[in-house]
Amino acid sequence: MPAQEKITYCGICEGQCGIVVTVEDGKAVKVRPDKNSPLSKGFACPKGIAYPSIASDPDRIVEPLKRLPSGNLVPVGWDDALDDIADRLRTIIDRDGGDSIGLFGGHALLDNYSGFFWDAGMCAALGSPHNYTSSSVDINNYWVVGSMLYGHPLINPIPDIDRTDFLLMFGANPLISHSSMLTAPRARDHFTGVARRGGRVVVIDPRRSETAAAFEWLPIRADEDVLLMASLLQTIFADGLADQDALERQTTDGGRFIREMVRAHTPESTEHRTGIPAETVRALAHDFATTPRAVAYGRCGISLGSAGTLAKYLMDALNIVTGNLDRVGGYVFGEEFIDLQLITHLAGAATYDTWRTRVDGFPEVLGTAPAVSMAREITTPGKGQLKALIVNAGNPAMSVPGSGELGRALQQLELLVTLDVQQTETAGYAHYLLPGVLGIERDCLPWLNSGHTIKPFALWADKAVEPPPGCREEWWVVDQICERLGLVPSPFPLIRELGRTGLRLTPQQTFDLFLRISPRGDLFGQRPDGWNREKVWQNPQGVVLEDELPTEVLQEKLYTPDKRVHLEQPKMHDELVRHTARSVNGDLPLRLVSVRELRTCNTYLLNVEKLMSGDRRQRLRINPADAEAAGISSGDMVAIRSADGEIEVEALVSDEMAAGNIGLPQGWGHNGGWRLANAAGGANYNLLTTSTRETHDQLSGNGHVNGVDTAVSVVRTLDADTLVETLREARR
């Protein structure tokens, strides 16, 4: 059979870069960037190009595996596996109730609309609060701010990056991550375009990241962004730089609440915590507030801190107070292709804090519970104790804060099922390992990213290649388990009712329905120029619907009853008081932050030889002054100690880290069923983090991963040649 070329896009990160997959004999043998993609225009990073290697990984799971009492894994047929899983679940449900069953969805569900919604649907059908996702590690605080300020969790304005003259960036590294909560394929072009137009890009970061090195870097002590933002706002108000007309027009109280909230946080009062001189803060506030088209943007650096919701709130406030909300070149509203904001609102699914978690009392966010609570939900007896868990395309035993505690807790489950392409560390505790599929092996719909794309964009791509014969799509597996239990998995009550009548919709049918009733949909033929699934599939590279995002649309975008932004949030004041009271730990003087790598995505790409070439290894970045004080040289093996754990890694002395901060790549330290990843060595970052309730973001339950208090000491000195040879021997 001659080779075929299939057009799709890469869903590994939020970039949505167009790719062309060459298929021979039913297998993907090559991937290249799609030069005709209207957004990425011939760009794709090494991760997407490596899809054939990921698909043909010799360690890939390609048939269901069952763990025997001896611990050994043996192949088993799909029907036998699903029947036994359903029987075990039914026993637990009959004894303890549906609220004792849980699901965890990982990062790989970012672009897997069917897997994500069938997970949520199973929890809804069970009446279980145990719906966990990787979003609660790094993004749920965004949904909380959307709910509080704009009336809907999924409303999160984005930078109008192609028209701004001043981009103030907090804790983001888009030249490596390709941007997040801002879908901008060819991210480098868009960000550097600001400077090419004569504008400024100022990057606030504890590390001189690749993005910071390309623009203006303002170093900060990790996890103190909220105090810097508070001082910027204090200066803007005190010096008469606030856009009072915009505040009176757009907000409920004209900005009076936040003015009082930040009044005491002068630049002089915060410089000892942030490390940024007061005069620098004042100059930055004036420059930002007086630039006609300016926008503040941030991502994981602030989302993963101890007060991520407060950081997002203050960042939004900077845009609102300076009049840059809903303004050209400012903070604008995206346009969802499938209007999930409307659909979740009508279905009553756009929720925040309608219930609280059983053990920790964290508020639910979009019907989900925080992953940092999973260990205690497993180990704490009582009604609703988590007894069985299905992990879908995730690896919480490594990726969730306090993963050491969680790993021990997972062993107590009566049933653990992993649904993945790899034998992860989490799968090491599982009773069943079920093989899932890759993004190029199923249809892909950017259901979440659609509302964050720099231009209104329609995209829904068919699969490029069939998965291996023994693998199944994740939604199908969940659906089959539910069917055996007599459940209809859907977060939407009407669809569950339809299912009970015998009309069981597939994911494609469900989202085609959502598309057709969206503002750009065809209303089942009533709007001839509108869209439906088949029409979109005829354009596999996607369609740019408008050249720019609209502005002056605030009234139609808000879901608040009075159609105004609600800046007055007493809980934010309480969070600022809590964070301000945080004391410096003299025994653990260095703040640890995670480092994003171009060829890594969380925990699942270190087993790909092509992505591990070039003698890659995990190294701790430490400032020369901090290294000298601890007697550390590059190449030394050092111990990093936190209040919750200790790991050993190699040190790299580098001035890329601001003094007082250390940086370590995440996703290393494997011991699962993937040989290259195991041989790569390193240590699990999350053995230094904790699941303790009080240390995490109180308003969202997001994990505290960045800005962890640590100390570093030398374990042994190794010269570079010896270290390289040691790693080579391990890989052999």
XYZ file of C-alpha atoms in Angstrom:
732
model
C 0.000 0.000 0.000
C 1.491 3.390 -0.982
C 2.396 5.883 1.728
C -0.294 8.363 2.694
C -0.031 11.802 4.224
C -2.597 12.729 6.873
C -3.085 16.286 8.137
C -3.736 16.855 11.813
C -2.215 18.871 14.654
C -0.048 18.163 17.664
C -1.962 18.116 20.927
C 0.959 17.496 23.298
C 0.892 21.111 24.503
C -1.489 24.017 23.932
C 0.222 25.241 20.751
C -1.963 23.301 18.278
C 0.846 23.245 15.697
C -0.218 21.741 12.392
C 1.577 18.533 11.394
C 1.583 16.135 8.450
C 1.834 12.441 9.355
C 3.263 10.006 6.801
C 1.577 6.599 7.160
C 3.029 3.406 5.671
C 1.546 -0.046 6.207
C -0.786 1.395 8.810
C 1.997 2.961 10.902
C 3.163 6.544 11.379
C 6.717 6.651 10.039
C 7.341 10.384 9.804
C 5.917 13.677 11.024
C 6.734 17.083 9.598
C 5.400 20.568 10.301
C 2.500 21.612 8.080
C 3.604 24.693 6.166
C -0.013 25.317 5.154
C -1.352 25.481 8.701
C -2.910 28.944 8.995
C -1.588 29.502 12.533
C 1.639 27.518 12.945
C 2.752 28.066 9.304
C 5.337 25.309 9.121
C 6.494 25.245 12.738
C 6.418 22.313 15.143
C 8.734 21.566 18.048
C 10.675 18.308 18.569
C 7.916 16.746 20.680
C 5.347 16.570 17.895
C 7.919 15.493 15.329
C 8.772 12.535 17.586
C 5.265 11.024 17.424
C 6.389 7.973 15.357
C 8.992 7.128 18.002
C 6.412 7.518 20.758
C 3.975 5.299 18.847
C 6.547 2.556 18.224
C 8.176 2.689 21.669
C 9.122 -0.919 22.532
C 7.927 -0.294 26.103
C 4.452 0.748 24.958
C 1.505 -1.201 26.378
C -0.387 -2.719 23.453
C -2.724 -5.171 25.226
C -4.549 -5.257 28.565
C -2.444 -6.525 31.471
C -3.650 -7.988 34.762
C -1.554 -8.105 37.926
C -1.488 -11.484 39.616
C -1.255 -11.884 43.414
C 2.444 -12.613 42.868
C 2.858 -9.125 41.379
C 3.537 -10.396 37.865
C 1.628 -8.956 34.905
C -0.082 -11.231 32.397
C -1.988 -10.412 29.185
C -5.769 -10.659 29.349
C -8.562 -10.152 26.822
C -10.522 -6.899 26.765
C -13.862 -8.472 27.675
C -12.359 -10.406 30.565
C -10.608 -7.283 31.871
C -13.655 -5.041 31.589
C -15.984 -7.650 33.099
C -13.723 -8.148 36.110
C -13.176 -4.405 36.618
C -16.928 -3.786 36.496
C -17.597 -6.667 38.911
C -15.076 -5.303 41.409
C -16.508 -1.820 41.113
C -20.040 -3.108 41.574
C -19.019 -4.872 44.783
C -17.526 -1.644 46.159
C -20.525 0.446 45.050
C -23.030 -1.962 46.607
C -21.103 -1.928 49.867
C -19.857 1.679 50.128
C -21.734 3.690 47.488
C -20.804 5.341 44.218
C -18.992 8.105 46.078
C -16.192 5.659 46.893
C -15.118 5.454 43.216
C -12.829 8.048 41.627
C -11.116 9.012 38.386
C -7.934 10.953 37.707
C -7.322 12.561 34.312
C -3.810 13.588 33.322
C -2.270 16.248 31.106
C -2.652 14.081 28.009
C -6.416 14.659 28.226
C -5.768 18.343 27.422
C -6.629 17.650 23.806
C -8.644 14.489 24.380
C -12.146 15.923 24.678
C -13.784 12.512 24.687
C -11.592 11.089 27.439
C -11.947 14.176 29.620
C -15.724 14.416 29.429
C -16.306 10.671 29.813
C -14.226 10.744 33.002
C -16.307 13.615 34.349
C -19.425 11.856 33.127
C -18.661 8.657 35.011
C -18.159 10.598 38.252
C -21.430 12.447 37.660
C -23.288 9.213 36.979
C -21.842 7.656 40.142
C -22.602 10.734 42.214
C -18.932 10.765 43.219
C -16.938 13.858 44.219
C -13.701 12.024 43.417
C -13.095 13.613 40.019
C -9.421 14.595 39.957
C -7.448 16.153 37.118
C -3.958 17.509 36.542
C -5.642 20.929 36.263
C -5.622 21.074 40.056
C -1.830 21.014 39.966
C -1.419 24.140 37.866
C -4.548 25.828 36.466
C -7.655 25.532 38.659
C -6.886 28.916 40.205
C -7.572 30.478 36.799
C -11.049 28.953 36.808
C -11.665 30.299 40.320
C -10.806 33.857 39.281
C -13.007 33.484 36.205
C -15.901 32.504 38.428
C -15.351 35.275 40.969
C -14.660 38.197 38.640
C -16.539 37.367 35.463
C -19.284 35.002 36.623
C -18.060 31.856 34.838
C -15.019 29.636 35.507
C -14.144 29.298 31.831
C -13.906 33.050 31.213
C -10.240 33.975 31.203
C -9.162 36.939 29.059
C -5.915 36.647 27.089
C -3.269 39.128 25.915
C -3.964 40.806 22.589
C -0.342 40.070 21.893
C -0.159 41.137 18.260
C -1.402 44.646 19.074
C 0.130 45.390 22.468
C 3.001 47.781 23.151
C 3.900 46.563 26.646
C 3.778 42.930 27.759
C 4.411 42.394 31.461
C 4.988 38.682 31.949
C 4.937 36.844 35.292
C 6.464 33.368 35.524
C 5.947 32.283 31.924
C 8.450 30.877 29.422
C 6.550 30.796 26.109
C 9.661 30.470 23.947
C 9.966 26.963 25.411
C 6.388 26.115 26.445
C 4.901 27.650 23.260
C 2.590 29.577 25.594
C -0.205 28.446 27.862
C -3.673 29.920 28.359
C -2.722 31.778 25.190
C -2.806 29.509 22.166
C -0.307 31.116 19.817
C 1.437 28.697 17.447
C 4.813 30.132 16.431
C 4.861 31.714 19.870
C 8.349 33.139 19.374
C 7.149 35.229 16.437
C 4.254 36.693 18.410
C 6.266 37.533 21.521
C 9.299 38.916 19.716
C 6.888 40.835 17.490
C 6.114 43.120 20.434
C 9.749 44.225 20.590
C 10.048 44.468 16.805
C 7.197 46.978 16.824
C 9.136 49.096 19.315
C 7.259 47.800 22.366
C 8.576 46.268 25.583
C 8.452 42.785 27.032
C 9.390 42.618 30.705
C 9.733 39.141 32.222
C 9.374 38.704 36.003
C 11.018 35.392 36.922
C 13.395 33.866 39.493
C 15.284 32.397 36.532
C 16.684 34.015 33.420
C 14.664 31.634 31.302
C 14.963 31.415 27.557
C 12.166 33.977 27.313
C 13.663 36.267 29.957
C 17.027 36.145 28.166
C 15.381 37.339 24.954
C 13.761 40.396 26.551
C 14.044 42.469 29.747
C 14.563 40.256 32.788
C 13.519 41.444 36.234
C 14.600 38.785 38.796
C 12.345 38.100 41.766
C 12.396 35.838 44.792
C 10.207 32.844 43.995
C 6.599 32.848 45.243
C 6.604 36.583 45.973
C 4.878 37.732 42.762
C 1.724 38.600 44.702
C 3.605 41.169 46.779
C 5.139 42.720 43.672
C 1.704 42.924 42.038
C 0.231 44.454 45.181
C 2.965 47.110 45.180
C 2.460 47.848 41.494
C -1.242 48.360 42.150
C -0.547 50.464 45.252
C 1.705 52.745 43.208
C -0.815 53.020 40.381
C -3.544 54.097 42.799
C -1.351 56.324 44.966
C 0.151 58.158 41.992
C -3.168 58.740 40.250
C -2.442 56.370 37.371
C -5.599 54.259 37.603
C -8.135 54.534 34.783
C -11.014 55.582 36.996
C -13.417 55.969 34.093
C -12.888 52.337 33.100
C -13.208 51.202 36.731
C -16.528 53.020 37.157
C -17.814 51.679 33.860
C -16.643 48.062 34.123
C -16.623 47.148 37.827
C -19.202 47.061 40.598
C -17.361 49.309 43.038
C -15.099 51.511 40.919
C -12.010 49.738 42.266
C -12.457 50.928 45.853
C -12.061 47.454 47.402
C -8.751 46.639 45.779
C -7.450 50.170 46.378
C -7.890 49.593 50.116
C -6.659 46.012 49.890
C -3.212 47.031 48.570
C -2.917 50.395 50.346
C -0.294 49.226 52.866
C 1.800 47.338 50.298
C 4.116 50.117 49.188
C 7.183 49.165 47.149
C 9.329 49.959 50.184
C 7.376 47.494 52.320
C 7.788 44.583 49.906
C 11.289 44.976 48.466
C 12.867 42.831 51.208
C 10.563 39.955 50.184
C 10.637 40.339 46.396
C 14.269 41.396 46.094
C 13.225 44.193 43.729
C 14.203 47.771 44.716
C 11.318 50.157 45.426
C 12.418 52.620 42.741
C 12.361 49.833 40.135
C 8.812 48.880 41.128
C 7.633 52.488 40.921
C 9.189 52.988 37.483
C 7.629 49.732 36.237
C 4.189 50.747 37.544
C 4.406 54.133 35.808
C 5.617 52.654 32.527
C 2.901 49.986 32.490
C 0.063 52.326 33.462
C 1.006 55.087 31.019
C 1.500 52.876 27.955
C -1.750 53.170 25.959
C -1.822 49.488 24.999
C -0.410 47.258 27.737
C -1.197 43.857 29.178
C -0.055 41.651 32.059
C 0.171 37.898 31.497
C 1.384 34.998 33.612
C 1.347 31.251 33.799
C 2.853 28.321 35.666
C 5.356 30.405 37.615
C 2.487 32.061 39.462
C -0.146 29.313 39.140
C 2.077 26.811 40.941
C 2.825 29.088 43.882
C 1.334 28.939 47.357
C -1.220 31.656 46.537
C -1.925 31.068 42.851
C -5.524 32.294 42.914
C -4.489 35.551 44.544
C -1.712 35.970 41.964
C -4.142 35.489 39.070
C -6.616 37.901 40.691
C -3.979 40.606 41.155
C -2.702 40.107 37.613
C -6.211 40.564 36.239
C -6.607 43.589 38.510
C -3.496 45.176 36.962
C -5.154 44.922 33.559
C -8.522 46.179 34.821
C -7.235 49.073 36.967
C -5.148 50.439 34.082
C -8.109 50.312 31.696
C -6.652 47.535 29.560
C -9.521 45.063 29.912
C -11.481 44.641 26.667
C -9.184 47.115 24.904
C -7.156 46.740 21.705
C -3.658 45.603 22.655
C -4.792 44.775 26.177
C -6.592 41.966 27.962
C -9.254 40.655 25.583
C -11.832 37.878 25.465
C -11.268 34.835 23.293
C -13.981 33.318 21.133
C -14.726 29.657 21.638
C -15.509 27.752 18.478
C -17.751 25.432 20.474
C -19.264 27.654 23.142
C -18.581 25.588 26.247
C -19.095 28.665 28.403
C -22.720 28.818 27.310
C -23.239 25.061 27.326
C -21.793 24.489 30.803
C -23.750 27.482 32.099
C -27.046 26.127 30.742
C -26.255 22.655 32.120
C -25.452 24.017 35.581
C -21.890 22.670 35.272
C -20.048 26.014 35.513
C -19.572 25.683 39.248
C -17.230 26.789 42.027
C -17.519 26.070 45.748
C -20.947 24.406 45.548
C -19.535 21.639 47.753
C -16.374 20.976 49.717
C -14.067 17.982 49.814
C -14.631 15.410 52.528
C -11.270 15.505 54.332
C -9.614 18.857 53.564
C -12.654 21.048 52.951
C -11.312 22.446 49.668
C -13.924 24.014 47.335
C -14.823 22.132 44.175
C -13.793 23.730 40.896
C -15.870 22.845 37.820
C -17.032 19.757 39.690
C -13.494 18.518 40.400
C -11.564 18.001 43.618
C -7.867 18.872 44.119
C -5.362 16.108 43.495
C -3.366 17.127 46.580
C -6.196 15.628 48.664
C -6.170 12.202 47.013
C -3.817 10.523 49.483
C -5.904 11.524 52.508
C -9.144 10.662 50.720
C -7.744 7.131 50.316
C -6.417 6.741 53.848
C -9.124 8.508 55.886
C -11.985 6.156 56.869
C -15.629 7.149 56.671
C -18.454 7.639 54.232
C -17.047 8.548 50.816
C -13.583 7.100 51.440
C -11.886 6.557 48.079
C -11.678 2.802 47.509
C -11.187 2.454 43.736
C -9.516 4.697 41.178
C -9.222 4.794 37.382
C -6.230 6.837 36.201
C -6.656 8.070 32.647
C -3.534 9.266 30.796
C -1.835 10.528 33.942
C 0.917 9.651 36.370
C -0.091 11.113 39.751
C 2.466 8.964 41.587
C 5.054 11.367 40.126
C 3.212 14.485 39.046
C 1.107 15.361 42.099
C 2.631 17.292 45.033
C 3.451 14.995 47.890
C 3.816 12.098 45.467
C 5.692 9.982 48.010
C 2.661 10.017 50.304
C 0.329 9.420 47.384
C 2.358 6.439 46.170
C 2.007 4.801 49.559
C -1.719 5.557 49.622
C -2.344 4.086 46.164
C -1.250 0.703 47.477
C -4.251 0.707 49.835
C -6.848 0.924 47.063
C -9.048 -2.096 46.504
C -8.884 -1.463 42.778
C -6.514 0.701 40.727
C -6.811 0.775 36.934
C -4.449 2.738 34.690
C -5.427 3.627 31.155
C -2.271 4.745 29.367
C 0.217 4.053 26.600
C 3.030 3.469 29.107
C 3.704 1.454 32.236
C 4.065 4.504 34.455
C 5.088 4.703 38.106
C 1.371 4.859 38.941
C 0.829 1.704 36.900
C 3.336 -0.001 39.185
C 0.558 -0.092 41.817
C -2.273 -0.986 39.414
C -4.365 -4.151 39.321
C -5.100 -3.584 35.630
C -3.061 -1.750 32.981
C -5.214 -0.919 29.964
C -3.612 0.408 26.746
C -4.854 3.775 25.500
C -4.084 5.674 22.304
C -1.985 8.660 21.205
C -3.268 11.958 19.851
C -2.568 11.046 16.229
C -4.573 7.832 16.755
C -7.910 9.514 17.533
C -9.805 12.579 16.407
C -8.633 15.752 18.125
C -10.634 18.791 19.152
C -9.096 21.730 21.062
C -12.151 21.953 23.298
C -10.379 23.942 26.012
C -7.812 25.911 24.012
C -10.391 27.270 21.610
C -11.256 30.110 23.966
C -7.597 31.109 24.371
C -6.536 31.217 20.719
C -5.081 34.487 19.396
C -7.643 34.495 16.571
C -11.101 32.920 16.363
C -10.247 29.529 14.909
C -12.185 26.394 13.933
C -10.338 23.081 14.200
C -11.407 19.463 14.589
C -9.104 16.871 13.023
C -9.748 13.224 12.262
C -7.255 10.581 13.374
C -4.136 10.288 11.250
C -3.475 6.610 11.878
C -5.189 3.660 13.497
C -3.893 2.626 16.926
C -2.320 -0.805 17.466
C -4.980 -3.552 17.366
C -4.970 -4.147 21.117
C -5.340 -0.464 22.107
C -8.627 1.364 22.684
C -9.702 4.983 22.960
C -10.031 6.143 26.539
C -13.662 7.237 26.308
C -14.633 3.827 24.944
C -13.027 2.046 27.891
C -14.837 4.246 30.418
C -18.086 3.870 28.476
C -17.769 0.078 28.423
C -17.200 -0.057 32.183
C -20.192 2.226 32.757
C -22.417 0.199 30.466
C -21.622 -2.911 32.487
C -22.559 -0.936 35.630
C -25.807 0.368 34.113
C -24.524 3.970 33.998
C -24.560 6.647 31.293
C -21.325 8.668 31.640
C -22.054 12.345 31.041
C -21.708 15.489 33.166
C -24.896 16.759 31.494
C -28.166 15.484 33.061
C -30.128 15.697 29.790
C -27.620 13.445 28.001
C -27.761 10.941 30.870
C -31.552 10.919 30.531
C -31.251 10.288 26.788
C -28.892 7.425 27.495
C -31.366 5.812 29.846
C -33.898 5.770 27.013
C -31.425 3.869 24.840
C -29.982 6.848 22.925
C -26.327 6.601 23.961
C -24.382 9.405 22.254
C -20.754 9.054 21.227
C -18.305 11.894 21.941
C -18.411 12.977 18.303
C -22.203 13.094 18.316
C -22.239 14.974 21.631
C -19.794 17.651 20.540
C -21.362 17.942 17.103
C -24.560 18.756 18.989
C -22.726 21.365 21.081
C -21.138 22.859 17.960
C -24.396 23.118 16.063
C -26.138 25.029 18.853
C -23.151 27.354 19.398
C -23.246 30.888 17.916
C -21.221 29.748 14.907
C -23.125 26.468 14.500
C -25.593 25.594 11.758
C -28.564 25.105 14.133
C -29.292 21.781 12.401
C -29.628 23.421 9.010
C -31.469 26.551 10.159
C -28.270 28.591 9.721
C -26.844 27.470 6.336
C -23.551 29.319 6.777
C -22.965 27.760 10.188
C -20.685 24.919 11.129
C -21.086 21.252 11.972
C -18.557 18.462 12.484
C -18.483 17.243 8.904
C -17.960 20.748 7.570
C -15.035 21.346 9.930
C -13.466 17.995 9.042
C -13.316 19.126 5.443
C -10.743 21.678 6.647
C -8.222 19.534 8.582
C -5.743 22.427 8.849
C -8.344 24.565 10.560
C -10.040 27.782 9.535
C -9.299 31.304 10.763
C -12.742 32.773 11.379
C -11.666 36.358 12.093
C -8.343 38.190 11.738
C -8.485 39.607 15.267
C -10.280 39.038 18.525
C -13.110 41.507 19.155
C -12.994 44.285 21.740
C -15.697 46.333 23.473
C -17.630 43.116 24.078
C -17.493 43.053 27.882
C -21.250 43.213 28.358
C -21.929 40.196 26.190
C -19.060 38.151 27.633
C -19.794 38.504 31.353
C -22.010 36.039 33.216
C -22.352 38.182 36.328
C -25.989 39.203 36.959
C -25.182 42.927 36.753
C -22.820 42.533 33.755
C -19.938 44.071 35.684
C -16.604 42.754 36.883
C -16.649 41.883 40.598
C -13.273 43.014 41.921
C -14.508 43.217 45.504
C -13.540 39.781 46.838
C -12.994 39.591 50.624
C -11.404 36.145 50.292
C -8.621 37.725 48.248
C -7.948 40.180 51.046
C -7.686 37.277 53.489
C -5.286 35.465 51.154
C -3.068 38.548 50.894
C -2.957 38.796 54.684
C -2.073 35.088 54.878
C 0.684 35.353 52.301
C 2.135 38.544 53.774
C 2.525 36.735 57.096
C 4.654 33.990 55.522
C 7.997 33.951 57.314
C 11.427 33.280 55.846
C 12.707 29.839 56.843
C 16.304 30.291 57.992
C 16.974 26.545 57.909
C 15.657 26.293 54.331
C 16.840 29.563 52.760
C 16.567 28.734 49.040
C 13.317 28.788 47.059
C 12.937 25.925 44.591
C 11.179 26.413 41.230
C 10.476 24.027 38.362
C 12.311 24.420 35.058
C 10.498 23.823 31.759
C 12.447 21.898 29.099
C 11.788 21.990 25.357
C 11.881 18.228 24.825
C 9.993 17.214 27.950
C 6.311 17.379 28.838
C 5.614 16.471 32.445
C 6.521 12.819 33.018
C 5.947 10.983 29.748
C 8.557 11.887 27.106
C 11.800 10.735 28.721
C 11.438 7.282 27.165
C 11.807 8.566 23.598
C 15.360 8.117 22.325
C 15.097 10.938 19.813
C 14.085 13.376 22.560
C 16.789 12.126 24.936
C 19.717 12.549 22.548
C 22.613 14.850 23.315
C 23.521 13.452 26.740
C 20.547 14.994 28.490
C 20.401 14.833 32.259
C 18.599 16.526 35.116
C 20.669 19.249 36.791
C 19.928 21.670 39.590
C 20.523 25.301 38.631
C 22.070 27.298 41.457
C 23.391 30.866 41.542
C 27.199 31.231 41.933
C 26.868 33.117 45.234
C 24.601 30.443 46.721
C 26.885 27.707 45.366
C 29.979 29.295 46.879
C 28.282 29.631 50.262
C 27.464 25.900 50.209
C 30.791 24.804 48.707
C 29.129 23.525 45.530
C 30.726 23.252 42.081
C 29.175 22.245 38.764
C 29.110 18.453 38.476
C 28.814 17.830 42.202
C 26.066 15.575 43.436
C 24.033 17.584 45.919
C 21.193 16.897 48.308
C 18.136 19.139 48.094
C 16.226 19.104 51.350
C 12.756 20.477 52.041
C 10.493 20.133 55.065
C 8.940 17.071 53.411
C 11.725 15.168 51.692
C 15.214 14.965 50.256
C 16.578 14.045 46.825
C 20.014 13.935 45.188
C 20.815 15.486 41.806
C 23.748 16.924 39.891
C 24.489 20.635 40.335
C 24.962 23.233 37.622
C 26.298 26.556 38.878
C 24.738 29.258 36.708
C 23.860 32.922 36.931
C 20.594 32.128 35.150
C 19.157 31.755 38.662
C 18.676 34.864 40.773
C 20.357 34.549 44.153
C 18.161 32.863 46.739
C 16.467 30.638 44.145
C 17.256 27.213 42.701
C 15.693 25.576 39.658
C 15.137 21.907 38.826
C 13.454 20.286 35.804
C 10.426 18.165 36.664
C 9.484 14.768 35.290
C 12.752 12.931 36.046
C 13.549 10.110 38.456
C 11.579 7.286 36.853
C 11.279 3.720 38.151
C 8.365 2.430 36.086
C 8.179 0.110 33.114
C 10.097 2.348 30.698
C 13.746 1.447 30.338
C 15.259 4.599 28.833
C 13.415 6.893 31.240
C 14.613 4.797 34.187
C 18.193 4.826 32.912
C 18.108 8.607 32.486
C 18.329 8.901 36.251
C 17.548 12.075 38.107
C 15.107 12.457 40.961
C 11.406 13.098 41.395
C 10.863 16.811 42.061
C 7.595 16.117 43.877
C 9.322 14.178 46.640
C 10.198 17.664 47.908
C 6.638 18.953 47.806
C 3.843 18.159 50.219
C 0.165 17.327 50.119
C -0.485 19.065 53.468
C -3.607 21.199 53.118
C -2.228 24.359 54.701
C 0.675 24.719 52.260
C -1.417 24.852 49.096
C -3.532 27.521 47.425
C -6.471 27.837 49.783
C -9.047 29.104 47.288
C -8.550 26.487 44.572
C -6.653 23.578 46.122
C -3.919 24.013 43.522
C -0.631 22.439 44.465
C 2.267 24.461 45.862
C 5.105 23.421 43.551
C 7.060 26.642 42.907
C 8.709 28.583 45.701
C 9.279 25.596 47.993
C 11.658 26.341 50.885
C 14.805 24.214 50.544
C 18.468 23.868 51.464
C 21.289 22.372 49.367
C 24.448 20.587 50.436
C 27.222 18.598 48.746
C 26.888 14.810 48.814
C 29.939 13.944 46.720
C 32.117 15.612 44.141
C 32.239 14.124 40.657
C 34.193 15.454 37.719
C 32.221 15.904 34.512
C 33.965 13.078 32.571
C 33.227 10.538 35.298
C 29.601 11.648 35.490
C 29.079 11.346 31.733
C 30.601 7.868 31.707
C 28.389 6.841 34.631
C 25.277 7.924 32.728
C 26.411 6.140 29.577
C 26.939 2.911 31.501
C 23.465 3.216 33.037
C 21.909 3.564 29.599
C 23.754 0.536 28.268
